[in-house]
PDB file of C-alpha atoms in Angstrom:
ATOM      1  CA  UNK A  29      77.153  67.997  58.435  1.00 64.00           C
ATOM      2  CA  UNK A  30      73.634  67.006  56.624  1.00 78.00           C
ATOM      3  CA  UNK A  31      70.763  67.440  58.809  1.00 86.00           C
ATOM      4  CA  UNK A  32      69.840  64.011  58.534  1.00 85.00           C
ATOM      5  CA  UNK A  33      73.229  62.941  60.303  1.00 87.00           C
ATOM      6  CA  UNK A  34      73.006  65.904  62.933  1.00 90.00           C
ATOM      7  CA  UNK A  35      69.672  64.463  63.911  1.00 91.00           C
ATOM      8  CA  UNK A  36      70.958  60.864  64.087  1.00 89.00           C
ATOM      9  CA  UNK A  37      73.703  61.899  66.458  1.00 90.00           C
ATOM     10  CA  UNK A  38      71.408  63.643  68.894  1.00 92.00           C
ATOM     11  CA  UNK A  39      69.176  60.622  68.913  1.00 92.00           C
ATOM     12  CA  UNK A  40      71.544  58.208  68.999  1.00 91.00           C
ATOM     13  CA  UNK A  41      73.510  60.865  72.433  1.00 91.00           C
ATOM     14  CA  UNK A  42      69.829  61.033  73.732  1.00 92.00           C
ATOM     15  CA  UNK A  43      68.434  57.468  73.832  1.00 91.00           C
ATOM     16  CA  UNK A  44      65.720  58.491  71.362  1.00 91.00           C
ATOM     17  CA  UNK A  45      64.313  56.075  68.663  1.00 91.00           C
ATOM     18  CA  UNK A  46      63.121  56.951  65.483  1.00 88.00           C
ATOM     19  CA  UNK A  47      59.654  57.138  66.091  1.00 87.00           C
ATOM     20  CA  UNK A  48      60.151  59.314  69.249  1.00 89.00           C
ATOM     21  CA  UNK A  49      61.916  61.901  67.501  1.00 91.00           C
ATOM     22  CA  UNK A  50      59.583  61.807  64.434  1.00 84.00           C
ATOM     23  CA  UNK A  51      56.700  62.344  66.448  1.00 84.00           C
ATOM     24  CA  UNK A  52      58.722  65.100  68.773  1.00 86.00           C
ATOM     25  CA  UNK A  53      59.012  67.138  65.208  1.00 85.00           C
ATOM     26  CA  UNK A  54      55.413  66.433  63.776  1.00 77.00           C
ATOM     27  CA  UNK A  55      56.648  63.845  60.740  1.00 74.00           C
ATOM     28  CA  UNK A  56      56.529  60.563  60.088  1.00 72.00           C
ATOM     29  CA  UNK A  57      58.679  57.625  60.682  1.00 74.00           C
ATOM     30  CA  UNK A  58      59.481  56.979  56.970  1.00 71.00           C
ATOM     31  CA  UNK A  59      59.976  60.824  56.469  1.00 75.00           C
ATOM     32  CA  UNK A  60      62.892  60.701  58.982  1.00 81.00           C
ATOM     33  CA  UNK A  61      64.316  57.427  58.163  1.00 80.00           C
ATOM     34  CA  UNK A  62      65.094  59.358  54.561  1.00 74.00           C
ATOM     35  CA  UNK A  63      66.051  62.116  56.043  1.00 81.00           C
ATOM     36  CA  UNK A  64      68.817  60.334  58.289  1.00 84.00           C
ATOM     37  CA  UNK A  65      69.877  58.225  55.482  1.00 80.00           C
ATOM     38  CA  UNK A  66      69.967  61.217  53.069  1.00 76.00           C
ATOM     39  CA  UNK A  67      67.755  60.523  51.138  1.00 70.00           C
ATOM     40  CA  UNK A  68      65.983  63.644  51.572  1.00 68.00           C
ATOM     41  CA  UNK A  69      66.410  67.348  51.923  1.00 71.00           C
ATOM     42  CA  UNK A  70      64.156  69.770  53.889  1.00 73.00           C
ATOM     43  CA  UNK A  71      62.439  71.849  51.513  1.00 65.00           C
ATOM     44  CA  UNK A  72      60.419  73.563  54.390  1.00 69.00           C
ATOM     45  CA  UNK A  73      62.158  76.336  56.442  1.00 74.00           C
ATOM     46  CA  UNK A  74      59.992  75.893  59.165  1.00 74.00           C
ATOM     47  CA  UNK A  75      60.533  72.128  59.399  1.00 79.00           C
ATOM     48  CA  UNK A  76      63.997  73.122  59.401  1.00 84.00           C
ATOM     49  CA  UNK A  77      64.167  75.500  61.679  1.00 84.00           C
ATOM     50  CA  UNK A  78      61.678  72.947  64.287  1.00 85.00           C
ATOM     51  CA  UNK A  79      64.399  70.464  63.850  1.00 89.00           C
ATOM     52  CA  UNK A  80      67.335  72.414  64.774  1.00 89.00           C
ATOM     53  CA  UNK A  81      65.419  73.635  67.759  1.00 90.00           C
ATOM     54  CA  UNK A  82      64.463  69.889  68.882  1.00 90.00           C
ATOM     55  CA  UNK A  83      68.385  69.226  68.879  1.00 90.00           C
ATOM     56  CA  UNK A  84      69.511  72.380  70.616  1.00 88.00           C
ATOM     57  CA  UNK A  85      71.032  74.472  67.803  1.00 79.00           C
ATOM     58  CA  UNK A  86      68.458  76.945  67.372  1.00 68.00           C
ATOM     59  CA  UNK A  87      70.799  79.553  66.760  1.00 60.00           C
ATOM     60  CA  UNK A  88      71.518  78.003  63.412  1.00 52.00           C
ATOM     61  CA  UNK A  89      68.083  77.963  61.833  1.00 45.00           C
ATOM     62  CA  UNK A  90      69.478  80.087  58.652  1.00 47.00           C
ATOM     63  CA  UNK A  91      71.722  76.862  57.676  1.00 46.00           C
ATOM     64  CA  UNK A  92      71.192  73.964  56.025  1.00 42.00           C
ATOM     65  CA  UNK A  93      74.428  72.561  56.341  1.00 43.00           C
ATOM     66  CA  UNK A  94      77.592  73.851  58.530  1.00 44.00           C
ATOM     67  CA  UNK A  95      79.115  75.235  54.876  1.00 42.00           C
ATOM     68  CA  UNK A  96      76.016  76.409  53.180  1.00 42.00           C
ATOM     69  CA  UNK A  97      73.938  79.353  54.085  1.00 43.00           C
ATOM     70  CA  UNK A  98      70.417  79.741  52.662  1.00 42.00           C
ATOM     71  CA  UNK A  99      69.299  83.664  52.221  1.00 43.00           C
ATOM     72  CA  UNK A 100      65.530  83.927  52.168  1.00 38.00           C
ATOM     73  CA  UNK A 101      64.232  87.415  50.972  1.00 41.00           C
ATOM     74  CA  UNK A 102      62.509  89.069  52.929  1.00 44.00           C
ATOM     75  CA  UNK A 103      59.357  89.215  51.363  1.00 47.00           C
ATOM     76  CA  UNK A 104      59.555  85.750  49.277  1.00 54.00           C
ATOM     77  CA  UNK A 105      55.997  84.534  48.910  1.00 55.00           C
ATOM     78  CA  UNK A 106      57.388  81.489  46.847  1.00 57.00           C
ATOM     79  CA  UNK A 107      59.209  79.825  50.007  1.00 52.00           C
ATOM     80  CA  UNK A 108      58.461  81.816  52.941  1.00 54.00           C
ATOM     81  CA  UNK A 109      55.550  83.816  52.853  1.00 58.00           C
ATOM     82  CA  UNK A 110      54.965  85.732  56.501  1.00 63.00           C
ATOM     83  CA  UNK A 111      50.975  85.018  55.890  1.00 61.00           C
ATOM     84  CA  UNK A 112      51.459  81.458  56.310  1.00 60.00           C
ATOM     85  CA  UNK A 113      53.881  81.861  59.505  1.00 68.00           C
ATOM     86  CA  UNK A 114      51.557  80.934  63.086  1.00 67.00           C
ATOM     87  CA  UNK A 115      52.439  83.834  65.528  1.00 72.00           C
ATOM     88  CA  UNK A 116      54.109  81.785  68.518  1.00 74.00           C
ATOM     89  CA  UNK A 117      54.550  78.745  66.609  1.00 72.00           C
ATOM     90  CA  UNK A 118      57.430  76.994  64.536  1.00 68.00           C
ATOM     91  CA  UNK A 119      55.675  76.362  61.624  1.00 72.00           C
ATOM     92  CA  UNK A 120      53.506  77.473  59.033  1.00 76.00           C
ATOM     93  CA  UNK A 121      49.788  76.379  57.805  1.00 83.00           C
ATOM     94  CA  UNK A 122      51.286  74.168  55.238  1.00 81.00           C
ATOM     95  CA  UNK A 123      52.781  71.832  58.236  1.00 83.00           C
ATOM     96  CA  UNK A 124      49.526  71.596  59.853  1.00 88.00           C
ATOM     97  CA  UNK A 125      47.218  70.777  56.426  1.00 89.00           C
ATOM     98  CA  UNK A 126      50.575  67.954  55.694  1.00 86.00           C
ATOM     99  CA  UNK A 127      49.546  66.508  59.738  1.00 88.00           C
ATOM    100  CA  UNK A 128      46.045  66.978  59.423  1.00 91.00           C
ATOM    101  CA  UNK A 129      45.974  64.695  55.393  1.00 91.00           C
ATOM    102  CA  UNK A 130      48.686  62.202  56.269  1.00 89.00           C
ATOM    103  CA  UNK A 131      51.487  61.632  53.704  1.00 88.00           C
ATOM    104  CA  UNK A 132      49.185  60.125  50.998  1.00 90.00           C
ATOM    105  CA  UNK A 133      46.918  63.047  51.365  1.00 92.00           C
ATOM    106  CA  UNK A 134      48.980  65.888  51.286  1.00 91.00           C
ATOM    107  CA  UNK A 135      50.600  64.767  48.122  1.00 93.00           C
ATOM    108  CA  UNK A 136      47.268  64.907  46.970  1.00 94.00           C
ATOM    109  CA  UNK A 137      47.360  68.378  48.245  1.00 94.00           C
ATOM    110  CA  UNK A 138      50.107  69.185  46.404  1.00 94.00           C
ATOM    111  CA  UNK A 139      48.960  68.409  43.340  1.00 95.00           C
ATOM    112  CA  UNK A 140      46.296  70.143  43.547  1.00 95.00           C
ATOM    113  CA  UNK A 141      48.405  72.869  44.257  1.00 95.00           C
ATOM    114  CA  UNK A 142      50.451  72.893  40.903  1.00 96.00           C
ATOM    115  CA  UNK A 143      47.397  72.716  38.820  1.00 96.00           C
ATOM    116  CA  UNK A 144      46.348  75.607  40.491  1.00 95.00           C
ATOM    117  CA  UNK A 145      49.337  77.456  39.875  1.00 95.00           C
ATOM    118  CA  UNK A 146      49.700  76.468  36.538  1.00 95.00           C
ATOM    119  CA  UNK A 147      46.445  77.377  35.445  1.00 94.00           C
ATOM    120  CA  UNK A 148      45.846  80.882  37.375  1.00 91.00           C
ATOM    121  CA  UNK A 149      49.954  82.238  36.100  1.00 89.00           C
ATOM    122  CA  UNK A 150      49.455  83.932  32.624  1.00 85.00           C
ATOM    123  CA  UNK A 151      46.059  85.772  34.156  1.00 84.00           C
ATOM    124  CA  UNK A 152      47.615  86.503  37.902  1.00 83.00           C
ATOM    125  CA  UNK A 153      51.024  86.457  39.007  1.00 80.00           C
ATOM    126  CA  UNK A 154      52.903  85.209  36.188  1.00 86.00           C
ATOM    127  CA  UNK A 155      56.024  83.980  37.224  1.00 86.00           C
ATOM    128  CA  UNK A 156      55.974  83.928  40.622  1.00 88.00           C
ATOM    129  CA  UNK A 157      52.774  81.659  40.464  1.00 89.00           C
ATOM    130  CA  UNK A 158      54.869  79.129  38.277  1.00 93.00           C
ATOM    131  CA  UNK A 159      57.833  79.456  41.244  1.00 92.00           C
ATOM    132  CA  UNK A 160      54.939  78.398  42.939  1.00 92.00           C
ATOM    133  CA  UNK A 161      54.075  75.274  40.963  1.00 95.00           C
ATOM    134  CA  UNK A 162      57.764  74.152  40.912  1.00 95.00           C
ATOM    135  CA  UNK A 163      57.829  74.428  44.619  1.00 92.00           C
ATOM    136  CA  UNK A 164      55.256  72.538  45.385  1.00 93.00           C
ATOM    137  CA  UNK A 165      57.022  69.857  42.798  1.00 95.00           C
ATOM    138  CA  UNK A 166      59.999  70.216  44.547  1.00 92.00           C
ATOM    139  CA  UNK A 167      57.941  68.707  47.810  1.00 90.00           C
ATOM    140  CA  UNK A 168      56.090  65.549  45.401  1.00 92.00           C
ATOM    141  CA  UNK A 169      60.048  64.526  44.412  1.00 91.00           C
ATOM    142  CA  UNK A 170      60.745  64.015  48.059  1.00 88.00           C
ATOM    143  CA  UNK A 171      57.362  62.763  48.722  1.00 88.00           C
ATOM    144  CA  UNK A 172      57.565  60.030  46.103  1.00 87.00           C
ATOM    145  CA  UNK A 173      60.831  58.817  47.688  1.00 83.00           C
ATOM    146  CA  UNK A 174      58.464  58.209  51.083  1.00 81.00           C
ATOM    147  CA  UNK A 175      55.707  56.748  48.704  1.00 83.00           C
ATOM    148  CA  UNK A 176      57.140  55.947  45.967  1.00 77.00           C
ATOM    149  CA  UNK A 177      54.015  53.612  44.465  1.00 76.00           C
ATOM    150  CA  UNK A 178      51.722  55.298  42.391  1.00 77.00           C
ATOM    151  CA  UNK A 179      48.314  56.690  43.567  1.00 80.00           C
ATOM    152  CA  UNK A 180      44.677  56.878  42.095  1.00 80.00           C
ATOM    153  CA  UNK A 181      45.033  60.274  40.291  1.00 86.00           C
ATOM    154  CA  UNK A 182      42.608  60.200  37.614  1.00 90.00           C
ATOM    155  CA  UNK A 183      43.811  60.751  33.664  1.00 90.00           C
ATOM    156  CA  UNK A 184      43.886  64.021  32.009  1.00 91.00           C
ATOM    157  CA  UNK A 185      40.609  62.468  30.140  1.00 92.00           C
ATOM    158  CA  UNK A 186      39.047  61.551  33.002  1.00 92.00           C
ATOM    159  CA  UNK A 187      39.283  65.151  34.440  1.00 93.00           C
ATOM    160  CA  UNK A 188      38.008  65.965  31.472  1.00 93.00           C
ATOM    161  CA  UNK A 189      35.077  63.904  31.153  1.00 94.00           C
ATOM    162  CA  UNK A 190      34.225  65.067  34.664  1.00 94.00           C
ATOM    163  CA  UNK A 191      34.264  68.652  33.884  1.00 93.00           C
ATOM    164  CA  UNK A 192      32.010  67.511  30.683  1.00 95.00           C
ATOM    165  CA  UNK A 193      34.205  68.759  28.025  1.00 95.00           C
ATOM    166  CA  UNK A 194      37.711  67.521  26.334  1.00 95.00           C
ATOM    167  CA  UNK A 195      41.604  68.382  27.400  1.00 95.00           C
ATOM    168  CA  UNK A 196      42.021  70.232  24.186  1.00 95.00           C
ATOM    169  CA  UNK A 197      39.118  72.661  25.342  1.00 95.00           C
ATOM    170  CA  UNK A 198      40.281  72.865  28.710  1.00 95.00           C
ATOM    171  CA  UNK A 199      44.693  73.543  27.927  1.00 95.00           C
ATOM    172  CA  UNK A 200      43.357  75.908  25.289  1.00 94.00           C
ATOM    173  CA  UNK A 201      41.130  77.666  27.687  1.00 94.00           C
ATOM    174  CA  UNK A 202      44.673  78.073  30.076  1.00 94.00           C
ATOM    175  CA  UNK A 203      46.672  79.126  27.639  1.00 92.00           C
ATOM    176  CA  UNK A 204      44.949  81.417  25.330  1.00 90.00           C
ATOM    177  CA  UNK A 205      47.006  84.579  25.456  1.00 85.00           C
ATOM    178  CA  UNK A 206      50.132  82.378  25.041  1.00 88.00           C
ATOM    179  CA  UNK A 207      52.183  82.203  22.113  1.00 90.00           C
ATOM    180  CA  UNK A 208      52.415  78.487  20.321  1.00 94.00           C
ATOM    181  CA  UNK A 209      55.608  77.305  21.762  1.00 94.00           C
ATOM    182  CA  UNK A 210      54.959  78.326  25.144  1.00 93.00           C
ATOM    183  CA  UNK A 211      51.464  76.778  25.127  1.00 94.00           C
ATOM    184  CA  UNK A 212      52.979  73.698  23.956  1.00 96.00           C
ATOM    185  CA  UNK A 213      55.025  73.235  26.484  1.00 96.00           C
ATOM    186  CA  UNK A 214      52.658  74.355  29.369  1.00 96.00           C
ATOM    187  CA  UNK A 215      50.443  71.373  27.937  1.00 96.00           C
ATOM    188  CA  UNK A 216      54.062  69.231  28.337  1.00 97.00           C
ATOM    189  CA  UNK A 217      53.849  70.248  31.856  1.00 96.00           C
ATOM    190  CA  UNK A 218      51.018  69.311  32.761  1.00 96.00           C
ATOM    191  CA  UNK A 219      51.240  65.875  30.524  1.00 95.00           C
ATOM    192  CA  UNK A 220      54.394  65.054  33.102  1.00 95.00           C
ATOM    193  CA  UNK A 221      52.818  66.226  36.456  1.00 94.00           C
ATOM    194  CA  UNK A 222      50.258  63.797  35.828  1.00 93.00           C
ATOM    195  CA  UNK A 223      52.175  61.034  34.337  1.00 92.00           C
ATOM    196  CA  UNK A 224      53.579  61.978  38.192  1.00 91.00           C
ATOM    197  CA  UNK A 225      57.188  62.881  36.295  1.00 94.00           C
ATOM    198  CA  UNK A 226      57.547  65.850  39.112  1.00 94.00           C
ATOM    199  CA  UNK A 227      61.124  66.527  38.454  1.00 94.00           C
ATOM    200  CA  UNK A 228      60.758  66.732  34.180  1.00 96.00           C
ATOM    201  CA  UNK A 229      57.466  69.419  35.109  1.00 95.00           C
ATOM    202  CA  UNK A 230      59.226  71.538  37.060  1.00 95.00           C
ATOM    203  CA  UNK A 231      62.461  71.592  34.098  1.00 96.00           C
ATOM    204  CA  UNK A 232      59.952  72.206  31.686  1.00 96.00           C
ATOM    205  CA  UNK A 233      58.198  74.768  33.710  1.00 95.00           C
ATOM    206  CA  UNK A 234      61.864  76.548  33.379  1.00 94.00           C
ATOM    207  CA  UNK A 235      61.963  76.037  29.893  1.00 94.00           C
ATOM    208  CA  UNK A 236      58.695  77.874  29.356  1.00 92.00           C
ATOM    209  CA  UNK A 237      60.227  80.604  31.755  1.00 90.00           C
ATOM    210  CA  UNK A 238      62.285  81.364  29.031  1.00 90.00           C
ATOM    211  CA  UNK A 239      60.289  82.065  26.494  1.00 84.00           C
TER     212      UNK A 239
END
């Protein structure tokens, strides 16, 4: 059984509304209306693992559904990185900077994120800082499905012209060790993330993966 519909069940056996629950778990209304409806799919362990607590199946915080078991590594700093984790809490930092901004802000947050990402990979991590990037992209698809109108993110040339240079200065600064092709289509990633085309990024983020 989805999440979603587990959750519905125990609200609808418990006399709780919507809002009740939503607050009892730390998101909002809108985020659980999707969820119930399936709509959307918890990206965030911890989140998970909260909600199965709330509705008294704590012992199945390694599932996402009754058929399918998720296997985190145990040291993955892409989804579940133990520096994050609160000692005594169910939840990591990330849930209390997505409380603390509201929805609009932490999708601000997250884009911010997957610039950062993008930019640092070829001189830090590599790829685990693009696993990065596409999982914060994997939280703006669900996000835009809670807010799906567009916000005030400013144009590649207005970054620009606020950092008092051009684009082409700044994508060739990122990507000057990189081959052609692979600079090309870091450029393509970054020319859907902020034409706010989260899902094409992250396939193109793949693509460059490969090469």
């Amino acid at each position: 059984m989805h999440i979603g519909r587990k959750i519905k069940k125990f609200r609808d056996e418990n006399k709780l509304s919507q809002k009740e629950f939503a607050e009892k778990i730390g998101v909002t209304q809108g985020f659980l209306s999707h969820l119930e409806n399936g709509r959307l799919d918890i990206e965030s362990p911890s989140l998970e693992k909260k909600i199965l607590i709330a509705i008294g199946e704590e012992n199945k915080t390694d599932e996402i559904t009754d058929d399918k078991k998720v296997e985190i590594p145990h040291n993955d700093n892409v989804h579940s990185p133990k520096h994050y984790m609160i000692p005594g809490c169910n939840f990591e930092s990330i849930d209390i900077i997505r409380q603390r901004l509201g929805d609009v802000g932490f999708m601000f947050f997250l884009e911010g994120n997957v610039s950062k990402y993008l930019i640092r990979a070829e001189k830090k991590n590599g790829k685990e800082d693009y696993e990065k990037a596409k999982k914060y992209l994997s939280w703006l698809v669900d996000m835009k499905k809670v807010i799906p109108q567009e916000l005030a993110f400013n144009s590649k040339e207005k970054i620009a012209e606020g950092c008092g240079t051009d684009w082409l200065n700044i994508i060739g600064g990122i990507s000057i060790d990189m081959k052609t092709k692979k600079a090309l289509i870091l450029n393509e990633v970054f020319n859907q993330l902020y034409s706010a085309n989260y899902g094409k990024a992250s396939e193109l983020i793949d693509a460059l993966l490969k090469e």
